[in-house]
Amino acid sequence: MLVPIVGIAAGQDVSLTLRPHCNSDIFGIEHIGGSVPFNDEYEMGEDGCPNFVVEDPETIKTDMLEVGDELDFDISISNPNLQSVDSVRVWLSYDPVILEGININVSDSFPAVTPGESDFDTENGYVMIEARNDTENSNEDDTIKVARVRFLVKETSSAGTPISFYDPQDGGHTSISSNINEVETYILSDPLGSLHVVFSNNDLDEEDEGGTTEEDNEESENNDDVEGDNDVDALFEEDGEELDGDNNEEQQEEESNEENDNNQQEEENEGSEEDNSNQRTPFSLLQVRNIRITTEGSSLYIGWDSINHSSVKAYNIYYGTTSGRYIQRKTVNGSMDSLIIRSLPINTTYFVAVRAVSDDDEESAFSQEASVTIGDSNTSTAQLITNPGPNGVNPLQNEYNVPGETGLPSKIALFVFLSAIIGTVVALRRQSAYATCKK
């Protein structure tokens, strides 16, 4: 039985799920987990294949992955009423900075693959799949495999990264259709869940395992003292004599050296623990300000004020359809202060927040959240372009009158000057004519 990560809408009981890659047949399990290590927490489905662990009603999660690991999963259709599934289109959004697409294998259940729709969009972070099966009464199973998708983990993030279904709607980038009475009918339920890819932090774990604790050092020091006392007692019993002054001095010197070594080791361990606990820097307290978003058509326009800090190398733009929960992310260069996200579903409200990223890959605090409904510019928070001058004219490139400027405008002054010259010429001509007539 598949993990119930989707809500079933009336009349639309077909859903999409992501599951660890699995090959099985009627004789038993041939291979479980693909390149993803099998997790004992996985719940086995009735088809003999595992499901990802449920994190919350709308999210499932992977095992802890590391850089270089491969994420291998199947896109499957849950079809409890055994409807005929004729066409499927699935787009998944992911972070191309963290994950690198390796391969997409479309299932034989959909042999007619649309050209260009079995590939990765590595620039924008999309898995693109579209295929059909025109055979009559095809794909009437309760579980139908759509495709196998493989990713390579390039980088890790403490918060993990989501893989989610993109634009699920009739005519959108994610849809399932059935030929009912020779009419293509949309049968995909809504909403769909997402897969939370989580990462381990083995570097810190290895440091903790490889180091010695303060308690270990104290225990070692106590053991050394006990062994030293036993040796002294043994000498007394064996010889029946007291140690001379030289032997006592040598024994005290050895014990003193051992104690100094242990103290030095304790100081090093304490320093290492302080380094691990104080990894955050003042950069994490910075905050991106003045978030501005607007929309036109299916595009989302985002702008922000750059942080004046020498170590800013990038900005992470987080966005999603739930306030405070951003399942998608885009990363831009630190010299940029705006971003356009295209092909978003119309009439869907998106919530946006921005964080700066330092040269050490440390993120700043989240900015204030802004929201807008795609396609409705009336919901925009503000215009992205600030007013550079009257009527949008750049004052460095074109002339315009500065309010409050003293004196006459240049055109009026020129007109007055020319009028004065013409008046003077006319007056001189009249005076000359009058003098001629008088003679």
mmCIF file of C-alpha atoms in Angstrom, residues 1 5 11 36 43 45 57 91 107 130 151 158 177 298 313 337 372 382 388 399 437:
data_model
loop_
_atom_site.group_PDB
_atom_site.id
_atom_site.type_symbol
_atom_site.label_atom_id
_atom_site.label_comp_id
_atom_site.label_asym_id
_atom_site.label_seq_id
_atom_site.Cartn_x
_atom_site.Cartn_y
_atom_site.Cartn_z
ATOM 1 C CA MET A 1 0.000 0.000 0.000
ATOM 2 C CA ILE A 5 0.875 11.685 1.024
ATOM 3 C CA GLY A 11 -13.826 12.241 -9.020
ATOM 4 C CA VAL A 36 19.667 4.165 -1.944
ATOM 5 C CA GLU A 43 7.237 0.568 5.127
ATOM 6 C CA GLY A 45 4.055 -1.904 0.088
ATOM 7 C CA PRO A 57 1.127 14.512 5.935
ATOM 8 C CA TRP A 91 7.754 17.750 -13.984
ATOM 9 C CA SER A 107 8.744 2.891 -18.031
ATOM 10 C CA GLU A 130 5.847 13.218 -20.805
ATOM 11 C CA PHE A 151 20.509 12.018 -9.011
ATOM 12 C CA SER A 158 21.846 21.383 6.789
ATOM 13 C CA SER A 177 -5.264 11.823 -18.324
ATOM 14 C CA SER A 298 2.852 33.475 -15.206
ATOM 15 C CA LYS A 313 29.025 35.588 -2.824
ATOM 16 C CA ASP A 337 19.606 42.046 -6.705
ATOM 17 C CA VAL A 372 1.928 37.669 -4.437
ATOM 18 C CA ALA A 382 5.760 47.168 -4.637
ATOM 19 C CA PRO A 388 15.341 57.271 -11.089
ATOM 20 C CA GLU A 399 17.985 66.879 -19.063
ATOM 21 C CA CYS A 437 12.281 111.148 -43.929
#
